Short mmCIF file of C-alpha atoms and ligand atoms in Angstrom, two decimals:
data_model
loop_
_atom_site.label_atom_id
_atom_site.label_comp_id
_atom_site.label_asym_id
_atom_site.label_seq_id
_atom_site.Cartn_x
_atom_site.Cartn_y
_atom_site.Cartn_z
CA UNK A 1 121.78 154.81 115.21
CA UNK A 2 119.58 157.21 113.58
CA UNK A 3 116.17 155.90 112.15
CA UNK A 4 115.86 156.63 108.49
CA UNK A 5 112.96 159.13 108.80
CA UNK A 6 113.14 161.05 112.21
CA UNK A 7 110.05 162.83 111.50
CA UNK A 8 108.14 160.37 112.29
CA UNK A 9 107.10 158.52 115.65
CA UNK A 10 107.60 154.98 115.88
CA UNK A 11 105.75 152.62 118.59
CA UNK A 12 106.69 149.21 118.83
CA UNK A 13 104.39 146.79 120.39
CA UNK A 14 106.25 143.16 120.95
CA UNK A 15 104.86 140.74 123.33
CA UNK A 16 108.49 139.10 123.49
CA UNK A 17 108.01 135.87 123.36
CA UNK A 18 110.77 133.09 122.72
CA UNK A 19 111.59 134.68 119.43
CA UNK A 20 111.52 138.41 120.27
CA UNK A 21 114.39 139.88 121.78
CA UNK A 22 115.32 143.28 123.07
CA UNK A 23 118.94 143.30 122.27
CA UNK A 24 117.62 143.32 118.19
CA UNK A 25 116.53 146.62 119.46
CA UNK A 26 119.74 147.83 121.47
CA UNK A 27 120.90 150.04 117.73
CA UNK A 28 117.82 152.03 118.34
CA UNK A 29 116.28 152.06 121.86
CA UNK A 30 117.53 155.80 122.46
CA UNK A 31 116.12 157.09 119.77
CA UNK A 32 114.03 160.34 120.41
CA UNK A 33 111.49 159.10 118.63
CA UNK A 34 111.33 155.59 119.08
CA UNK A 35 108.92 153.79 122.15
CA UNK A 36 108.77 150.59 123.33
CA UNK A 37 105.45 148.85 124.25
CA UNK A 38 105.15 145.73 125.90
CA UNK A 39 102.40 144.06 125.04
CA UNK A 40 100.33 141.63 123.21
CA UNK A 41 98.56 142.06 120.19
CA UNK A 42 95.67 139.96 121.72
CA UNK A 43 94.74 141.85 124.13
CA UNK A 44 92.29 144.80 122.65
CA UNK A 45 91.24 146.66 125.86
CA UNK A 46 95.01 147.72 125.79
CA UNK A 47 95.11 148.14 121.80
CA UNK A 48 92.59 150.47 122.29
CA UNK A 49 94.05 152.71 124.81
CA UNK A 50 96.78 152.91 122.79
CA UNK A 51 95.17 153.92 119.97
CA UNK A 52 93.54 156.68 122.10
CA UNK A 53 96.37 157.70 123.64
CA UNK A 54 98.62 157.66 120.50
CA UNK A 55 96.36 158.47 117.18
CA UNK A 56 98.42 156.14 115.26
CA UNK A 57 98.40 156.70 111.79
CA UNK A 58 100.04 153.80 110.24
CA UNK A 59 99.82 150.28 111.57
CA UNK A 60 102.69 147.76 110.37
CA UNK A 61 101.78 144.49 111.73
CA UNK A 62 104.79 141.95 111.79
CA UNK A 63 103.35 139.88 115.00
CA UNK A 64 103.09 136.27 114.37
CA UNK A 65 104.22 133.03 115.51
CA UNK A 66 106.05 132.21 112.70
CA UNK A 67 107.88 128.48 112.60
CA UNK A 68 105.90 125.91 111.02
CA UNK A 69 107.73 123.21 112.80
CA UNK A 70 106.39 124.71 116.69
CA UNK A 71 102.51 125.02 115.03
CA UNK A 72 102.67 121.04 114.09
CA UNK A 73 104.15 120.81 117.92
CA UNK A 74 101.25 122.99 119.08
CA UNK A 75 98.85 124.43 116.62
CA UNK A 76 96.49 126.77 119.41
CA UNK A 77 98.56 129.36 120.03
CA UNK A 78 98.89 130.22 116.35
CA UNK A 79 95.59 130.57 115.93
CA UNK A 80 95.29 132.88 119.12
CA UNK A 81 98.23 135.22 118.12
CA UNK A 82 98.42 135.59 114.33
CA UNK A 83 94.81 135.26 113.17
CA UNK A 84 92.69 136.08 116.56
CA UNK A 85 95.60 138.66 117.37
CA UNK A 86 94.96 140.38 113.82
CA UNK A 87 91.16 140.91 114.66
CA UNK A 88 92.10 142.49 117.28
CA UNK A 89 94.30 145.13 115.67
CA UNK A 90 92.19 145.78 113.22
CA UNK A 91 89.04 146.01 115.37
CA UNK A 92 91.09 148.58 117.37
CA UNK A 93 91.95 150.51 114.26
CA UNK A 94 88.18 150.65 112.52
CA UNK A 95 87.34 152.02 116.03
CA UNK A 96 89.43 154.25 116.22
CA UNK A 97 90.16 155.19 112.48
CA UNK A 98 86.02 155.11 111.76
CA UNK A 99 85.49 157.78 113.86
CA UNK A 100 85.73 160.07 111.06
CA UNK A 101 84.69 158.14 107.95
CA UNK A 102 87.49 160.29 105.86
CA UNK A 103 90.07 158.49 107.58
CA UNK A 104 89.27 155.58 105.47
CA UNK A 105 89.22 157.19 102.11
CA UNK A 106 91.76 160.46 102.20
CA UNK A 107 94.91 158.21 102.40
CA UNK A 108 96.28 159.73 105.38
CA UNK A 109 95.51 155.91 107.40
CA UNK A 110 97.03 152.71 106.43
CA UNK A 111 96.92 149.11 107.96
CA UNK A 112 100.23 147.01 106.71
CA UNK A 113 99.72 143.32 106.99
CA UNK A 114 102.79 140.98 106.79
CA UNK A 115 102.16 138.15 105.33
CA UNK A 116 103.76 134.71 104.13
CA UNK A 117 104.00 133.01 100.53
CA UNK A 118 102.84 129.56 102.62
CA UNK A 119 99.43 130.97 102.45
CA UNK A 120 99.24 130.08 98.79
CA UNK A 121 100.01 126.26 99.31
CA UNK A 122 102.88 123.95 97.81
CA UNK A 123 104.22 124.07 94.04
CA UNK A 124 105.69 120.63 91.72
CA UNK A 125 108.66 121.39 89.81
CA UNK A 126 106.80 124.13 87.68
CA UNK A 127 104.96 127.55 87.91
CA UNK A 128 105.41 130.26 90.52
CA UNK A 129 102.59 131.89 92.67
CA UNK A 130 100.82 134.93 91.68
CA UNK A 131 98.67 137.79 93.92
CA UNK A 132 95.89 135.82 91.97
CA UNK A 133 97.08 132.04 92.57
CA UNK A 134 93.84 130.96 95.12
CA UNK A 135 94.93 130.17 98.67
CA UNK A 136 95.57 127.00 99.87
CA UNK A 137 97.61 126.77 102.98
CA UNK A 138 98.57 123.22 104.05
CA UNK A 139 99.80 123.73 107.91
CA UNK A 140 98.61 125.27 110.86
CA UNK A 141 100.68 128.24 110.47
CA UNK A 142 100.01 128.72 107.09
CA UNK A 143 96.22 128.35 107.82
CA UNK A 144 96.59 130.68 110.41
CA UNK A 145 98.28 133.57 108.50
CA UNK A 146 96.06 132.49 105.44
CA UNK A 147 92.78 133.40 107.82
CA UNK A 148 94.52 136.46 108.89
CA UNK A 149 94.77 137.68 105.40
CA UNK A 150 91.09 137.26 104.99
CA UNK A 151 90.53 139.19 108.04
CA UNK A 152 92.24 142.28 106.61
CA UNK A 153 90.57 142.17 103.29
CA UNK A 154 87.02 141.25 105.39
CA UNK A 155 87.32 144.79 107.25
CA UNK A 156 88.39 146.45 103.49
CA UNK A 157 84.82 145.08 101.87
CA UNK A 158 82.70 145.48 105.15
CA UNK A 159 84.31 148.81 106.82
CA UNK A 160 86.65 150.17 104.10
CA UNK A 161 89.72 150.18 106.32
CA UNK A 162 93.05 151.10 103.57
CA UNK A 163 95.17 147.92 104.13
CA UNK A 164 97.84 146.46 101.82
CA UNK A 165 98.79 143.46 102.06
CA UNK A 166 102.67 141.80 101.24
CA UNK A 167 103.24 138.08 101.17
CA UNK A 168 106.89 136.89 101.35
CA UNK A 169 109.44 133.74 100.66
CA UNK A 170 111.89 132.59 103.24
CA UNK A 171 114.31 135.38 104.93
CA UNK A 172 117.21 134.96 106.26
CA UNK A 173 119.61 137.20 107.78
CA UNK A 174 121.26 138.53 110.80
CA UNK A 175 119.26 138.59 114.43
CA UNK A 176 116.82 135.51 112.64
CA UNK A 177 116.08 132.86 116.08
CA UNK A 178 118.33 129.89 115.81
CA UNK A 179 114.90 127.84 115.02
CA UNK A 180 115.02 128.55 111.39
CA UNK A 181 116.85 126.64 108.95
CA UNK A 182 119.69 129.02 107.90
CA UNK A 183 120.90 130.13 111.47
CA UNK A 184 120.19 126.39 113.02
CA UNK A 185 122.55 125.30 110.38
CA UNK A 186 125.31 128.19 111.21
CA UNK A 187 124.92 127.62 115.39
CA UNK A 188 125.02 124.33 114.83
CA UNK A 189 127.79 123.89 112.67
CA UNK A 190 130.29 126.22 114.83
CA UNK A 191 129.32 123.32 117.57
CA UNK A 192 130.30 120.80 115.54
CA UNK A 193 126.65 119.17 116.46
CA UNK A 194 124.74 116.96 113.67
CA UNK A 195 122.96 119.21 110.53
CA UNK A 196 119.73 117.77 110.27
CA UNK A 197 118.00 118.03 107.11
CA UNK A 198 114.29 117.02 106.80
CA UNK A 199 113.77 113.89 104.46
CA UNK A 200 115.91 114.00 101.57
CA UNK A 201 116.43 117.60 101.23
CA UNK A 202 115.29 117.81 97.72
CA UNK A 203 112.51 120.42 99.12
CA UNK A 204 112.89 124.18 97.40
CA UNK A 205 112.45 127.71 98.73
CA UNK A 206 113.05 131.26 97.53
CA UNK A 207 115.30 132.83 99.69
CA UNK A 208 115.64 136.44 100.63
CA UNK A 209 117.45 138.57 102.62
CA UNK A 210 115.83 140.22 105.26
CA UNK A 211 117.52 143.89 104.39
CA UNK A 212 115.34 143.69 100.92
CA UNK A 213 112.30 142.48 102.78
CA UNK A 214 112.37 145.21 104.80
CA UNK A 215 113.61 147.95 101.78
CA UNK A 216 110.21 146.03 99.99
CA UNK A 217 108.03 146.77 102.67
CA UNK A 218 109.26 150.81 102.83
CA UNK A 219 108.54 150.69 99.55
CA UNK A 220 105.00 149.24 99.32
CA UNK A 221 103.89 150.95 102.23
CA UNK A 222 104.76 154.39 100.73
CA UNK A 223 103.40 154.06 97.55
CA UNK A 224 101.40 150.82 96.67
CA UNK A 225 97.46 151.79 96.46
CA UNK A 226 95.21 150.89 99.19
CA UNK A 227 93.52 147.28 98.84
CA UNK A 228 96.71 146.27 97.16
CA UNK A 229 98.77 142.82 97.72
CA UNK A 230 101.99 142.37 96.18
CA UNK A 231 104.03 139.36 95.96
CA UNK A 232 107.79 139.69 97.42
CA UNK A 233 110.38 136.95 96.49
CA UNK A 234 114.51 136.96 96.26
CA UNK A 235 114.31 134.68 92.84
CA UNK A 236 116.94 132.42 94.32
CA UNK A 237 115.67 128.83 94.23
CA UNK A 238 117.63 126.16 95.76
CA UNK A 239 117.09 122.79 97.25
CA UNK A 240 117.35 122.54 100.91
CA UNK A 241 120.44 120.23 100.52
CA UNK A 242 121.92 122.38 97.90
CA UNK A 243 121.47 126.03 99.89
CA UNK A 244 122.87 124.22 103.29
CA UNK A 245 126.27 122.67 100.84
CA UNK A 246 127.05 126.47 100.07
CA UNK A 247 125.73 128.00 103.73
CA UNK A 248 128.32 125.50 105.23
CA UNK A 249 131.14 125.96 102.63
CA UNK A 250 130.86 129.76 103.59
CA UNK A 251 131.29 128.49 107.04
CA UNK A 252 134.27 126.64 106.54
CA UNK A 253 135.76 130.02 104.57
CA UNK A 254 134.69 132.32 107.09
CA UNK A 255 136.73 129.90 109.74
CA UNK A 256 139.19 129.63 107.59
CA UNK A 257 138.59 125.56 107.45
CA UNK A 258 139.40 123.59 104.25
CA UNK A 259 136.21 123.24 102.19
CA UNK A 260 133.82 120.44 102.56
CA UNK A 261 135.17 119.91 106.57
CA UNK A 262 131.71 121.24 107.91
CA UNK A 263 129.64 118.95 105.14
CA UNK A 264 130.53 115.97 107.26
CA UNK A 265 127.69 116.99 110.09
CA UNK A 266 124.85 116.72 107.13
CA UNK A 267 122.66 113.79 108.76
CA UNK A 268 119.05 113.16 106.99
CA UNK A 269 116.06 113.03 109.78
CA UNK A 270 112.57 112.03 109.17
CA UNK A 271 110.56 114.26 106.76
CA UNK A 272 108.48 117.21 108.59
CA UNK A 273 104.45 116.01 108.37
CA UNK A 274 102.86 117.62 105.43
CA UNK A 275 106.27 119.17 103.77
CA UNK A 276 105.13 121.37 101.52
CA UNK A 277 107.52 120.85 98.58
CA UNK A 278 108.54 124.20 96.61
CA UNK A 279 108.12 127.50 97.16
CA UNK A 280 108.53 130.08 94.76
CA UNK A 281 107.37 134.09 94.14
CA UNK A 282 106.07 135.87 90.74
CA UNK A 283 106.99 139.42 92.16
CA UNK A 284 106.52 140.98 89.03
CA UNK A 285 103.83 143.39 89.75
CA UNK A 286 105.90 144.91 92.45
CA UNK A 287 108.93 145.13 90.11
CA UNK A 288 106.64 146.43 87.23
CA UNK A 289 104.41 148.87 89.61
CA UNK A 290 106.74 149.91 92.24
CA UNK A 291 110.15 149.51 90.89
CA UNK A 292 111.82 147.20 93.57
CA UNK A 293 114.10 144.00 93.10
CA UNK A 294 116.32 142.27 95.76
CA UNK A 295 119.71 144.50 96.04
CA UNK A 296 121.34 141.10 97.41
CA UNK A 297 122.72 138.11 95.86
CA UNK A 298 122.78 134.99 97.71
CA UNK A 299 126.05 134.58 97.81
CA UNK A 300 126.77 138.34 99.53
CA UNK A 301 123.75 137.44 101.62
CA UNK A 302 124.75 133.90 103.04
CA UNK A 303 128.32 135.50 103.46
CA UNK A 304 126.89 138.52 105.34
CA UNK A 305 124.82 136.43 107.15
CA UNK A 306 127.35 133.77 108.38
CA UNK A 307 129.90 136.87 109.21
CA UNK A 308 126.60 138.34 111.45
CA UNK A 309 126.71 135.17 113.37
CA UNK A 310 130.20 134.81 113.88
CA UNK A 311 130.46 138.25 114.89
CA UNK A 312 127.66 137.82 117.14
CA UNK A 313 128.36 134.69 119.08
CA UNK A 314 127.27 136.29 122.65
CA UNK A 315 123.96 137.01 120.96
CA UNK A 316 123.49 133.45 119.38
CA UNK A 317 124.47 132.00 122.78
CA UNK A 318 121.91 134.34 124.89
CA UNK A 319 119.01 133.26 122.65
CA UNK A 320 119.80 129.64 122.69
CA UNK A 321 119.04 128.92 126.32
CA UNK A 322 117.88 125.98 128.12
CA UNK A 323 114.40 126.62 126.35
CA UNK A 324 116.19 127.08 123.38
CA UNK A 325 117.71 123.44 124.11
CA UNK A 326 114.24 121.73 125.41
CA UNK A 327 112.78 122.83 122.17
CA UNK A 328 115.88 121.12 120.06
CA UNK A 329 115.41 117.99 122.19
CA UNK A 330 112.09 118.13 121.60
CA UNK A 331 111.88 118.65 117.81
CA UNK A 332 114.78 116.68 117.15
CA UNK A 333 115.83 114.13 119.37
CA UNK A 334 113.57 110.89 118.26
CA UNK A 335 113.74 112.20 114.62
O1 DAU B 1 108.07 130.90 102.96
C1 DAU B 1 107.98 131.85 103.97
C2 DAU B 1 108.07 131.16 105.29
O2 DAU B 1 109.39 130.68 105.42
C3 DAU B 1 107.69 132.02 106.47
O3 DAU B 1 106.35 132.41 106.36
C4 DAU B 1 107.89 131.23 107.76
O4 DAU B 1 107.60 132.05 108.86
C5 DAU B 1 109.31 130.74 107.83
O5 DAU B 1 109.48 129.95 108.98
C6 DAU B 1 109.69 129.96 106.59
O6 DAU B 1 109.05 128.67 106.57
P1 DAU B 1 109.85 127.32 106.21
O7 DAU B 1 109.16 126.22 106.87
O8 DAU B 1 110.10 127.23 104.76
O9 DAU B 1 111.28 127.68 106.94
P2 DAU B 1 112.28 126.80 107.78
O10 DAU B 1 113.51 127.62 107.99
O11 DAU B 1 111.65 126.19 108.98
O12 DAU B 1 112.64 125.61 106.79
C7 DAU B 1 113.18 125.86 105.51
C8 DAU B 1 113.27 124.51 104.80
O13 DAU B 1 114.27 123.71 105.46
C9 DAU B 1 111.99 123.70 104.86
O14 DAU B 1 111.85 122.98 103.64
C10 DAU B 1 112.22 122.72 106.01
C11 DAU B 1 113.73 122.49 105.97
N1 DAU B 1 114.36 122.24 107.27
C12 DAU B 1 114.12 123.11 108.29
C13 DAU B 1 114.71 122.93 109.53
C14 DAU B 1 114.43 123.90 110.66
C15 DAU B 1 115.23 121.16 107.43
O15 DAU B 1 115.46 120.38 106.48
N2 DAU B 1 115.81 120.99 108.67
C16 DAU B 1 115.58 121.81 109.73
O16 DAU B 1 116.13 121.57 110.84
#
């Protein structure tokens, strides 16, 4: 596969935990100018010899511990990796960026943070959150990616290091760790095992694909102005209970089962602690300032998506190992 812009270098620094994978990379690990870097964004002796040896330009930082159901399981790490692990990058880039104070102010330097629309809190029925809605994150993860944020916009004010800043809804898509709602649902459904849905599944998100996350983060990263946060969303609202009826009706088509036959595994399982209740993006401003909406439907996404995983079962069954099983048991077996 050839990287969409070949001109420039790309390092990737994963620590490869549970979630990270290599064989998400497989498309691309030949590339001439693509590197590998095992490592861990904690550690800053090594960020910094990197940044040395490397004079990156352009940090995108996507490293987090991401599933809100593993920080109510075990909160620490969280805070280690996605707000202790984001000091550390950008401590590594004001040292090495701030070595010539026009590095901060001619454009040619930019720190991408990742972030999540959980920072912002939990919405009733009404309203949508805005880049101005105040934060108030409700769960360790979100409390830990909400502190992050502050981090980046700390070393803006205090050092002037050019970050932007993108908070996100729910993605789904191919290569997404079996942990998640949409691909636990598809694994276990082509198991036949039980569909567990937390409380009564009247809970909403705003789902989006991963294809336009990624086409929205090209796009702010180019041309968004530094200090800059933009809301990203997919505008498709739906009920947990409602989104898993159609994922598993696209399922049953995709297996060429009669409809409904899948629907039988839904089983209702105690609430998660703290369930924040709705979810939902006002990405307006990026629309109006940047130009970019979601290319994908839902259906064409769910339909991709469930095709990925059926086309892709050797994948789904080498990331669902036995640690992949204690955590299941774990999460789910007194539920
Ligand atoms: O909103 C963006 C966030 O979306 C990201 O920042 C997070 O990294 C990502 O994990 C996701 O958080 P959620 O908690 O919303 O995603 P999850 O797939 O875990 O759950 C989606 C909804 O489905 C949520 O209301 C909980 C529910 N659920 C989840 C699982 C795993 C169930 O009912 N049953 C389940 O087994």
């Amino acid at each position: 596969m050839v990287p969409r812009y070949p001109d420039v270098q790309f390092w990737n620094l994963d620590q490869l935990t549970y979630a990270g994978n290599l064989l998400n990379l497989s498309s691309i690990e030949h590339a001439e100018n693509y590197t590998f870097i095992h490592s861990d964004i904690t550690d800053l002796d090594k960020l910094n010899s990197l940044f040395e040896a490397h004079d990156f330009t352009t940090v995108i930082h996507f490293a987090a511990e991401s599933h809100v159901d593993r920080s109510i399981l075990g909160p620490v790490v969280f805070a280690e990796t996605n707000t202790v692990g984001t000091l550390k990058l950008l401590e590594a880039a004001r040292r090495h960026w701030g070595a010539s104070a026009s590095n901060f102010t001619d454009g040619s330097r930019r720190f991408y943070h990742v972030s999540t629309d959980e920072v912002y809190g939990s919405l009733s029925e009404e309203g949508y959150f805005t880049e101005q809605t105040p934060y108030d994150p409700r769960s360790p993860y979100s409390a830990s990616k909400a502190a992050s944020d502050h981090f980046v916009r700390a070393y803006y004010h205090t050092y002037k290091l050019p970050f932007v800043i993108s908070n996100c809804s729910n993605n789904y898509g191919p290569y997404q760790f079996p942990e998640k709602l949409i691909p636990l649902v598809i694994l276990n459904a082509i198991q036949g095992k039980p569909i567990p849905i937390y409380g009564k599944g009247e809970n909403v998100r705003d789902w989006l694909h991963v294809g336009d996350h990624c086409e929205a983060i090209d796009t702010i990263l180019r041309y968004a102005s530094t200090g800059h946060t933009y809301n990203i969303g997919g505008g498709n609202e739906h009920s947990n209970l409602e989104l898993v009826g159609m994922l598993l009706d696209e399922v049953d088509k995709a297996r060429g089962q009669e409809a409904g036959h899948s629907r039988s595994l839904i089983t209702f399982v105690t609430d998660r602690p703290g369930h924040d209740f709705r979810y939902a993006m006002d990405y307006s401003l990026l629309n109006k300032d940047l130009g970019w909406e979601p290319a994908y439907s839902l259906a064409e996404g769910l339909q991709d998506t469930v095709l990925w995983y059926l086309n892709n079962q050797k994948w789904l069954e080498a990331v669902a190992d036995q640690s992949y099983r204690e955590y299941y048991t774990r999460q789910y077996a007194s539920r």
